[in-house]
């Protein structure tokens, strides 16, 4: 903050979050803390429920030194789990959150210019009730109108003490305000931050783990949670396998939800995708894998602003994403990535489109295919038209069979002129008919029916082959 006469006034900022493990929202916060200049400003970070969990990456060691950190649960060992369980039970029953004494000691006798309750998954109670600040802010990173974990009673219980709600994307804010108009007039958008130089530098590192993986290589960087819908991803991969597309899908993320992991592993085994659907623990720097992948897939049920999409675009890797509120803003379909609907069929179609080899050379595959289809369709029609015109010209005395090569070529002129006129007329009529049916080329086209071979098809195919073999044998026997 700067006064009119140019003097700098130290700003005091508090950010409150429950846990600080690697994830999209948490990485954005870390990038923000790193981006803040090292001045006489006071930046405090209160992490009130950090647990020691397996297969996760804590971001606390990466917090820059000019930020003062309070890890309220840092000295707890095994009993931390029971404290967390008690806090959740208490919150659900009373809509109030339990906090450790260290939290209150950290903010005692302090007055902040702004205090931020970071995340829609926690209660803003601590900032609203226990912090002295000129402005109190809630920073929302998900589509709260869709998120199953969002508890509106917990969030808006202290709404009268909140000055501002921050959203990560415009679409997310729009749908949230439509569902919860209580925030009207106090909401704005702040997109997630990327460490551009750090990501590009890390992407230059080698990824030897991928050398023996079957190409093409798809990559998903997402913690294994229900809203990331890895089970739908398995279904889409199974569809692509039936279409004859063989590839590897590498999934990087923390796997603390053991029940969900068991379901995913069972689905992979059932579809016969072992060795192709690969899980890898969360990585501090997944960017070398992004750079080495043929495509990055972001297939969440809902997501406000995906850092993974931004990071993939930074390293130059194509992206396919479901039509979440953030992805719609981040990707121009067909230009900066591929957007698809939320069904396994739509995801499979999008991946198939993205991995088309000629697409990377900017060859309009669909347009060529349509032209060839139309050309082949009209060959019989043009032959029939040629016969009619030739018969008419012969009736008028035309001779197409005698004379030398030049004379025969000249004799074809009365045949070719009306043939071309007829062909152009048919082409114009076809173009008008296609425009009336809103045909605009290959981009955005969908399939009316998704053809998948089922039991009835196999029975029909087997029966047909058996009949054909029987007819052949009887024919050889003289019947």
CSV table of N, CA and C in Angstrom, one decimal, residues 118-237:
chain,number,residue,atom,x,y,z
A,118,UNK,N,-9.2,-19.7,3.1
A,118,UNK,CA,-8.8,-20.3,1.8
A,118,UNK,C,-9.5,-21.6,1.5
A,119,UNK,N,-10.5,-21.6,0.7
A,119,UNK,CA,-11.1,-22.9,0.3
A,119,UNK,C,-12.6,-23.0,0.7
A,120,UNK,N,-13.4,-23.5,-0.2
A,120,UNK,CA,-14.8,-23.7,0.1
A,120,UNK,C,-15.1,-25.0,0.9
A,121,UNK,N,-14.0,-25.8,1.0
A,121,UNK,CA,-14.2,-27.1,1.7
A,121,UNK,C,-14.0,-26.9,3.3
A,122,UNK,N,-13.7,-25.7,3.7
A,122,UNK,CA,-13.5,-25.4,5.1
A,122,UNK,C,-14.5,-24.4,5.6
A,123,UNK,N,-14.8,-24.3,6.8
A,123,UNK,CA,-15.6,-23.3,7.4
A,123,UNK,C,-14.9,-22.0,7.5
A,124,UNK,N,-15.5,-20.8,7.2
A,124,UNK,CA,-14.8,-19.5,7.3
A,124,UNK,C,-14.9,-19.0,8.8
A,125,UNK,N,-15.3,-19.9,9.7
A,125,UNK,CA,-15.5,-19.4,11.1
A,125,UNK,C,-14.3,-18.8,11.7
A,126,UNK,N,-13.1,-19.3,11.5
A,126,UNK,CA,-12.0,-18.8,12.2
A,126,UNK,C,-11.7,-17.4,11.8
A,127,UNK,N,-11.7,-17.1,10.5
A,127,UNK,CA,-11.5,-15.7,10.0
A,127,UNK,C,-12.7,-14.8,10.4
A,128,UNK,N,-13.9,-15.3,10.4
A,128,UNK,CA,-15.1,-14.5,10.7
A,128,UNK,C,-15.2,-14.2,12.2
A,129,UNK,N,-14.8,-15.1,13.0
A,129,UNK,CA,-15.1,-15.0,14.5
A,129,UNK,C,-13.9,-14.7,15.3
A,130,UNK,N,-12.7,-15.1,14.9
A,130,UNK,CA,-11.5,-15.1,15.8
A,130,UNK,C,-10.4,-14.2,15.3
A,131,UNK,N,-10.6,-13.5,14.2
A,131,UNK,CA,-9.5,-12.7,13.6
A,131,UNK,C,-10.0,-11.3,13.5
A,132,UNK,N,-9.1,-10.4,13.8
A,132,UNK,CA,-9.3,-9.0,13.7
A,132,UNK,C,-8.7,-8.5,12.4
A,133,UNK,N,-9.6,-8.1,11.4
A,133,UNK,CA,-9.1,-7.7,10.1
A,133,UNK,C,-10.1,-6.6,9.5
A,134,UNK,N,-9.5,-5.8,8.7
A,134,UNK,CA,-10.4,-4.7,8.0
A,134,UNK,C,-11.3,-5.4,7.0
A,135,UNK,N,-10.7,-6.3,6.3
A,135,UNK,CA,-11.5,-7.0,5.3
A,135,UNK,C,-11.4,-8.5,5.5
A,136,UNK,N,-12.5,-9.2,5.4
A,136,UNK,CA,-12.5,-10.7,5.6
A,136,UNK,C,-13.0,-11.3,4.3
A,137,UNK,N,-12.3,-12.3,3.8
A,137,UNK,CA,-12.4,-12.8,2.4
A,137,UNK,C,-12.5,-14.3,2.4
A,138,UNK,N,-13.4,-14.8,1.6
A,138,UNK,CA,-13.4,-16.3,1.3
A,138,UNK,C,-13.0,-16.5,-0.1
A,139,UNK,N,-12.0,-17.4,-0.3
A,139,UNK,CA,-11.5,-17.7,-1.6
A,139,UNK,C,-12.0,-19.1,-2.1
A,140,UNK,N,-12.9,-19.1,-3.1
A,140,UNK,CA,-13.6,-20.4,-3.6
A,140,UNK,C,-12.9,-20.9,-4.8
A,141,UNK,N,-12.6,-22.2,-4.9
A,141,UNK,CA,-11.8,-22.7,-6.0
A,141,UNK,C,-12.6,-23.8,-6.8
A,142,UNK,N,-13.9,-24.0,-6.4
A,142,UNK,CA,-14.6,-25.1,-7.1
A,142,UNK,C,-16.0,-24.6,-7.5
A,143,UNK,N,-16.7,-25.4,-8.3
A,143,UNK,CA,-18.1,-25.0,-8.6
A,143,UNK,C,-19.0,-25.4,-7.4
A,144,UNK,N,-19.3,-24.5,-6.6
A,144,UNK,CA,-20.0,-24.9,-5.3
A,144,UNK,C,-21.5,-25.2,-5.6
A,145,UNK,N,-21.9,-24.9,-6.8
A,145,UNK,CA,-23.3,-25.3,-7.1
A,145,UNK,C,-23.4,-26.8,-7.5
A,146,UNK,N,-22.2,-27.4,-7.7
A,146,UNK,CA,-22.1,-28.9,-8.1
A,146,UNK,C,-21.4,-29.7,-7.1
A,147,UNK,N,-20.4,-29.1,-6.3
A,147,UNK,CA,-19.6,-29.9,-5.4
A,147,UNK,C,-20.4,-30.6,-4.3
A,148,UNK,N,-20.3,-31.9,-4.2
A,148,UNK,CA,-21.1,-32.7,-3.2
A,148,UNK,C,-20.5,-32.4,-1.8
A,149,UNK,N,-19.3,-32.0,-1.7
A,149,UNK,CA,-18.7,-31.8,-0.4
A,149,UNK,C,-19.1,-30.4,0.2
A,150,UNK,N,-19.6,-29.5,-0.7
A,150,UNK,CA,-19.9,-28.2,-0.2
A,150,UNK,C,-21.1,-28.1,0.7
A,151,UNK,N,-20.9,-27.5,1.9
A,151,UNK,CA,-22.0,-27.4,2.9
A,151,UNK,C,-22.4,-25.9,3.0
A,152,UNK,N,-23.5,-25.5,2.4
A,152,UNK,CA,-23.9,-24.1,2.4
A,152,UNK,C,-24.2,-23.6,3.8
A,153,UNK,N,-24.7,-24.5,4.7
A,153,UNK,CA,-25.0,-24.0,6.0
A,153,UNK,C,-23.7,-23.6,6.8
A,154,UNK,N,-22.6,-24.4,6.6
A,154,UNK,CA,-21.3,-24.1,7.2
A,154,UNK,C,-20.7,-22.9,6.5
A,155,UNK,N,-20.8,-22.7,5.2
A,155,UNK,CA,-20.2,-21.6,4.5
A,155,UNK,C,-20.9,-20.3,4.9
A,156,UNK,N,-22.2,-20.3,4.8
A,156,UNK,CA,-22.9,-19.0,4.9
A,156,UNK,C,-23.4,-18.7,6.3
A,157,UNK,N,-23.0,-19.5,7.2
A,157,UNK,CA,-23.4,-19.2,8.6
A,157,UNK,C,-22.8,-17.9,9.1
A,158,UNK,N,-21.6,-17.5,8.5
A,158,UNK,CA,-21.0,-16.3,9.0
A,158,UNK,C,-20.9,-15.3,7.8
A,159,UNK,N,-21.9,-15.3,6.9
A,159,UNK,CA,-21.9,-14.5,5.7
A,159,UNK,C,-21.9,-13.0,6.1
A,160,UNK,N,-22.6,-12.6,7.2
A,160,UNK,CA,-22.7,-11.2,7.5
A,160,UNK,C,-21.4,-10.6,7.9
A,161,UNK,N,-20.3,-11.4,8.1
A,161,UNK,CA,-19.0,-10.9,8.5
A,161,UNK,C,-18.0,-11.1,7.4
A,162,UNK,N,-18.5,-11.5,6.2
A,162,UNK,CA,-17.6,-11.7,5.1
A,162,UNK,C,-17.8,-10.5,4.1
A,163,UNK,N,-16.7,-9.9,3.7
A,163,UNK,CA,-16.7,-8.7,2.9
A,163,UNK,C,-16.6,-9.1,1.4
A,164,UNK,N,-16.0,-10.2,1.0
A,164,UNK,CA,-15.7,-10.5,-0.4
A,164,UNK,C,-15.6,-12.0,-0.6
A,165,UNK,N,-16.1,-12.4,-1.7
A,165,UNK,CA,-15.9,-13.8,-2.1
A,165,UNK,C,-15.1,-13.8,-3.4
A,166,UNK,N,-14.0,-14.5,-3.4
A,166,UNK,CA,-13.2,-14.7,-4.6
A,166,UNK,C,-13.4,-16.0,-5.3
A,167,UNK,N,-13.5,-15.9,-6.7
A,167,UNK,CA,-13.7,-17.1,-7.5
A,167,UNK,C,-12.6,-17.3,-8.5
A,168,UNK,N,-12.3,-18.5,-8.8
A,168,UNK,CA,-11.2,-18.8,-9.7
A,168,UNK,C,-11.6,-18.6,-11.2
A,169,UNK,N,-12.9,-18.6,-11.5
A,169,UNK,CA,-13.3,-18.4,-12.9
A,169,UNK,C,-14.6,-17.7,-13.0
A,170,UNK,N,-14.8,-17.0,-14.1
A,170,UNK,CA,-16.1,-16.3,-14.3
A,170,UNK,C,-17.3,-17.2,-14.3
A,171,UNK,N,-17.2,-18.3,-15.1
A,171,UNK,CA,-18.3,-19.2,-15.2
A,171,UNK,C,-18.7,-19.8,-13.8
A,172,UNK,N,-17.7,-20.1,-13.0
A,172,UNK,CA,-17.9,-20.6,-11.7
A,172,UNK,C,-18.7,-19.6,-10.8
A,173,UNK,N,-18.2,-18.4,-10.9
A,173,UNK,CA,-18.9,-17.3,-10.1
A,173,UNK,C,-20.3,-17.1,-10.6
A,174,UNK,N,-20.5,-17.1,-11.9
A,174,UNK,CA,-21.8,-16.9,-12.5
A,174,UNK,C,-22.8,-18.0,-12.0
A,175,UNK,N,-22.5,-19.2,-12.0
A,175,UNK,CA,-23.4,-20.3,-11.6
A,175,UNK,C,-23.6,-20.3,-10.0
A,176,UNK,N,-22.5,-19.9,-9.3
A,176,UNK,CA,-22.6,-19.8,-7.9
A,176,UNK,C,-23.6,-18.7,-7.4
A,177,UNK,N,-23.5,-17.6,-8.1
A,177,UNK,CA,-24.4,-16.4,-7.7
A,177,UNK,C,-25.8,-16.7,-8.1
A,178,UNK,N,-26.0,-17.5,-9.2
A,178,UNK,CA,-27.4,-17.9,-9.5
A,178,UNK,C,-28.0,-18.8,-8.5
A,179,UNK,N,-27.1,-19.7,-7.9
A,179,UNK,CA,-27.6,-20.6,-6.9
A,179,UNK,C,-27.7,-20.0,-5.5
A,180,UNK,N,-26.7,-19.2,-5.2
A,180,UNK,CA,-26.6,-18.5,-3.9
A,180,UNK,C,-26.5,-17.0,-4.1
A,181,UNK,N,-27.7,-16.4,-4.3
A,181,UNK,CA,-27.7,-14.9,-4.5
A,181,UNK,C,-27.2,-14.1,-3.3
A,182,UNK,N,-27.1,-14.7,-2.2
A,182,UNK,CA,-26.6,-14.0,-1.0
A,182,UNK,C,-25.3,-13.3,-1.2
A,183,UNK,N,-24.5,-13.8,-2.2
A,183,UNK,CA,-23.2,-13.3,-2.4
A,183,UNK,C,-23.2,-12.1,-3.4
A,184,UNK,N,-24.3,-11.8,-4.0
A,184,UNK,CA,-24.4,-10.8,-5.0
A,184,UNK,C,-23.8,-9.5,-4.5
A,185,UNK,N,-23.0,-8.8,-5.4
A,185,UNK,CA,-22.3,-7.6,-5.0
A,185,UNK,C,-21.1,-7.7,-4.3
A,186,UNK,N,-20.7,-8.9,-3.9
A,186,UNK,CA,-19.5,-9.1,-3.1
A,186,UNK,C,-18.6,-10.2,-3.6
A,187,UNK,N,-18.7,-10.4,-5.0
A,187,UNK,CA,-17.9,-11.5,-5.6
A,187,UNK,C,-17.1,-10.9,-6.8
A,188,UNK,N,-15.9,-11.5,-6.9
A,188,UNK,CA,-15.0,-11.1,-8.1
A,188,UNK,C,-14.2,-12.3,-8.4
A,189,UNK,N,-13.5,-12.2,-9.6
A,189,UNK,CA,-12.7,-13.4,-10.1
A,189,UNK,C,-11.2,-13.1,-10.0
A,190,UNK,N,-10.5,-14.1,-9.5
A,190,UNK,CA,-9.0,-14.0,-9.5
A,190,UNK,C,-8.6,-15.4,-10.0
A,191,UNK,N,-8.0,-15.4,-11.2
A,191,UNK,CA,-7.6,-16.7,-11.8
A,191,UNK,C,-6.4,-17.3,-11.1
A,192,UNK,N,-6.3,-18.6,-11.1
A,192,UNK,CA,-5.1,-19.2,-10.5
A,192,UNK,C,-3.8,-18.9,-11.1
A,193,UNK,N,-2.8,-18.8,-10.4
A,193,UNK,CA,-1.5,-18.4,-10.8
A,193,UNK,C,-0.6,-19.6,-11.2
A,194,UNK,N,0.3,-19.4,-12.2
A,194,UNK,CA,1.2,-20.4,-12.6
A,194,UNK,C,2.7,-19.9,-12.4
A,195,UNK,N,3.6,-20.7,-12.0
A,195,UNK,CA,5.0,-20.3,-12.0
A,195,UNK,C,5.6,-20.7,-13.3
A,196,UNK,N,5.4,-19.7,-14.3
A,196,UNK,CA,5.7,-20.0,-15.7
A,196,UNK,C,7.1,-20.5,-15.9
A,197,UNK,N,8.1,-19.7,-15.4
A,197,UNK,CA,9.5,-20.0,-15.6
A,197,UNK,C,9.9,-21.3,-14.9
A,198,UNK,N,9.4,-21.5,-13.7
A,198,UNK,CA,9.7,-22.8,-13.0
A,198,UNK,C,9.2,-24.0,-13.7
A,199,UNK,N,7.9,-23.9,-14.3
A,199,UNK,CA,7.3,-25.0,-15.0
A,199,UNK,C,8.1,-25.3,-16.2
A,200,UNK,N,8.5,-24.3,-17.0
A,200,UNK,CA,9.2,-24.5,-18.2
A,200,UNK,C,10.6,-25.1,-17.9
A,201,UNK,N,11.2,-24.7,-16.9
A,201,UNK,CA,12.5,-25.2,-16.5
A,201,UNK,C,12.4,-26.7,-16.0
A,202,UNK,N,11.4,-27.0,-15.2
A,202,UNK,CA,11.2,-28.4,-14.8
A,202,UNK,C,10.8,-29.3,-15.9
A,203,UNK,N,10.1,-28.8,-16.9
A,203,UNK,CA,9.7,-29.6,-18.0
A,203,UNK,C,10.8,-30.1,-18.9
A,204,UNK,N,12.0,-29.5,-18.8
A,204,UNK,CA,13.1,-29.9,-19.6
A,204,UNK,C,13.8,-31.1,-19.0
A,205,UNK,N,13.5,-31.5,-17.8
A,205,UNK,CA,14.1,-32.7,-17.2
A,205,UNK,C,13.6,-33.9,-17.9
A,206,UNK,N,14.4,-35.0,-17.9
A,206,UNK,CA,14.0,-36.2,-18.6
A,206,UNK,C,13.0,-37.0,-17.7
A,207,UNK,N,12.3,-37.9,-18.4
A,207,UNK,CA,11.3,-38.7,-17.7
A,207,UNK,C,11.6,-40.2,-18.1
A,208,UNK,N,12.6,-40.8,-17.6
A,208,UNK,CA,13.0,-42.2,-18.0
A,208,UNK,C,11.9,-43.2,-17.7
A,209,UNK,N,11.0,-42.9,-16.7
A,209,UNK,CA,9.9,-43.8,-16.4
A,209,UNK,C,9.0,-44.1,-17.5
A,210,UNK,N,8.9,-43.2,-18.5
A,210,UNK,CA,8.0,-43.3,-19.6
A,210,UNK,C,8.6,-44.0,-20.8
A,211,UNK,N,9.9,-44.3,-20.8
A,211,UNK,CA,10.6,-44.8,-22.0
A,211,UNK,C,10.0,-46.1,-22.5
A,212,UNK,N,9.6,-47.0,-21.5
A,212,UNK,CA,9.1,-48.3,-21.9
A,212,UNK,C,7.6,-48.4,-22.0
A,213,UNK,N,6.9,-47.2,-21.9
A,213,UNK,CA,5.5,-47.2,-21.9
A,213,UNK,C,5.0,-47.1,-23.4
A,214,UNK,N,3.9,-47.8,-23.7
A,214,UNK,CA,3.4,-47.9,-25.0
A,214,UNK,C,2.9,-46.5,-25.4
A,215,UNK,N,3.3,-46.1,-26.6
A,215,UNK,CA,2.8,-44.8,-27.2
A,215,UNK,C,1.6,-45.1,-28.1
A,216,UNK,N,0.7,-44.1,-28.2
A,216,UNK,CA,0.7,-42.8,-27.5
A,216,UNK,C,0.6,-42.8,-26.0
A,217,UNK,N,1.0,-41.8,-25.4
A,217,UNK,CA,1.0,-41.7,-23.9
A,217,UNK,C,0.1,-40.5,-23.5
A,218,UNK,N,-1.0,-40.9,-22.8
A,218,UNK,CA,-1.9,-39.9,-22.2
A,218,UNK,C,-1.5,-39.7,-20.7
A,219,UNK,N,-1.7,-38.5,-20.2
A,219,UNK,CA,-1.4,-38.2,-18.9
A,219,UNK,C,-2.5,-37.5,-18.2
A,220,UNK,N,-2.9,-37.9,-17.0
A,220,UNK,CA,-3.8,-37.2,-16.1
A,220,UNK,C,-3.1,-36.9,-14.8
A,221,UNK,N,-3.1,-35.7,-14.4
A,221,UNK,CA,-2.5,-35.3,-13.1
A,221,UNK,C,-3.6,-34.8,-12.2
A,222,UNK,N,-4.1,-35.7,-11.3
A,222,UNK,CA,-5.2,-35.4,-10.5
A,222,UNK,C,-5.2,-36.3,-9.3
A,223,UNK,N,-5.4,-35.8,-8.1
A,223,UNK,CA,-5.5,-36.7,-6.9
A,223,UNK,C,-6.8,-37.5,-7.1
A,224,UNK,N,-6.7,-38.8,-6.6
A,224,UNK,CA,-7.8,-39.7,-6.8
A,224,UNK,C,-8.9,-39.4,-5.8
A,225,UNK,N,-9.9,-38.6,-6.4
A,225,UNK,CA,-11.1,-38.2,-5.6
A,225,UNK,C,-12.3,-38.5,-6.5
A,226,UNK,N,-13.4,-38.6,-5.9
A,226,UNK,CA,-14.6,-38.9,-6.7
A,226,UNK,C,-14.9,-38.0,-7.8
A,227,UNK,N,-14.7,-36.6,-7.6
A,227,UNK,CA,-15.1,-35.7,-8.6
A,227,UNK,C,-14.1,-35.7,-9.8
A,228,UNK,N,-13.0,-36.3,-9.6
A,228,UNK,CA,-12.0,-36.5,-10.8
A,228,UNK,C,-12.5,-37.6,-11.7
A,229,UNK,N,-13.3,-38.5,-11.2
A,229,UNK,CA,-14.0,-39.6,-12.0
A,229,UNK,C,-13.0,-40.4,-12.8
A,230,UNK,N,-12.1,-41.0,-12.1
A,230,UNK,CA,-11.2,-41.9,-12.8
A,230,UNK,C,-11.9,-43.2,-13.3
A,231,UNK,N,-13.0,-43.5,-12.7
A,231,UNK,CA,-13.8,-44.7,-13.1
A,231,UNK,C,-14.4,-44.5,-14.5
A,232,UNK,N,-14.8,-43.3,-14.8
A,232,UNK,CA,-15.3,-42.9,-16.1
A,232,UNK,C,-14.2,-43.0,-17.2
A,233,UNK,N,-13.0,-42.6,-16.7
A,233,UNK,CA,-11.8,-42.6,-17.5
A,233,UNK,C,-11.5,-44.1,-18.0
A,234,UNK,N,-11.7,-45.0,-17.0
A,234,UNK,CA,-11.4,-46.4,-17.4
A,234,UNK,C,-12.4,-46.9,-18.4
A,235,UNK,N,-13.7,-46.4,-18.3
A,235,UNK,CA,-14.7,-46.8,-19.3
A,235,UNK,C,-14.4,-46.3,-20.7
A,236,UNK,N,-13.9,-45.0,-20.7
A,236,UNK,CA,-13.5,-44.4,-22.0
A,236,UNK,C,-12.4,-45.2,-22.6
A,237,UNK,N,-11.4,-45.6,-21.8
A,237,UNK,CA,-10.3,-46.3,-22.3
A,237,UNK,C,-10.7,-47.7,-22.8
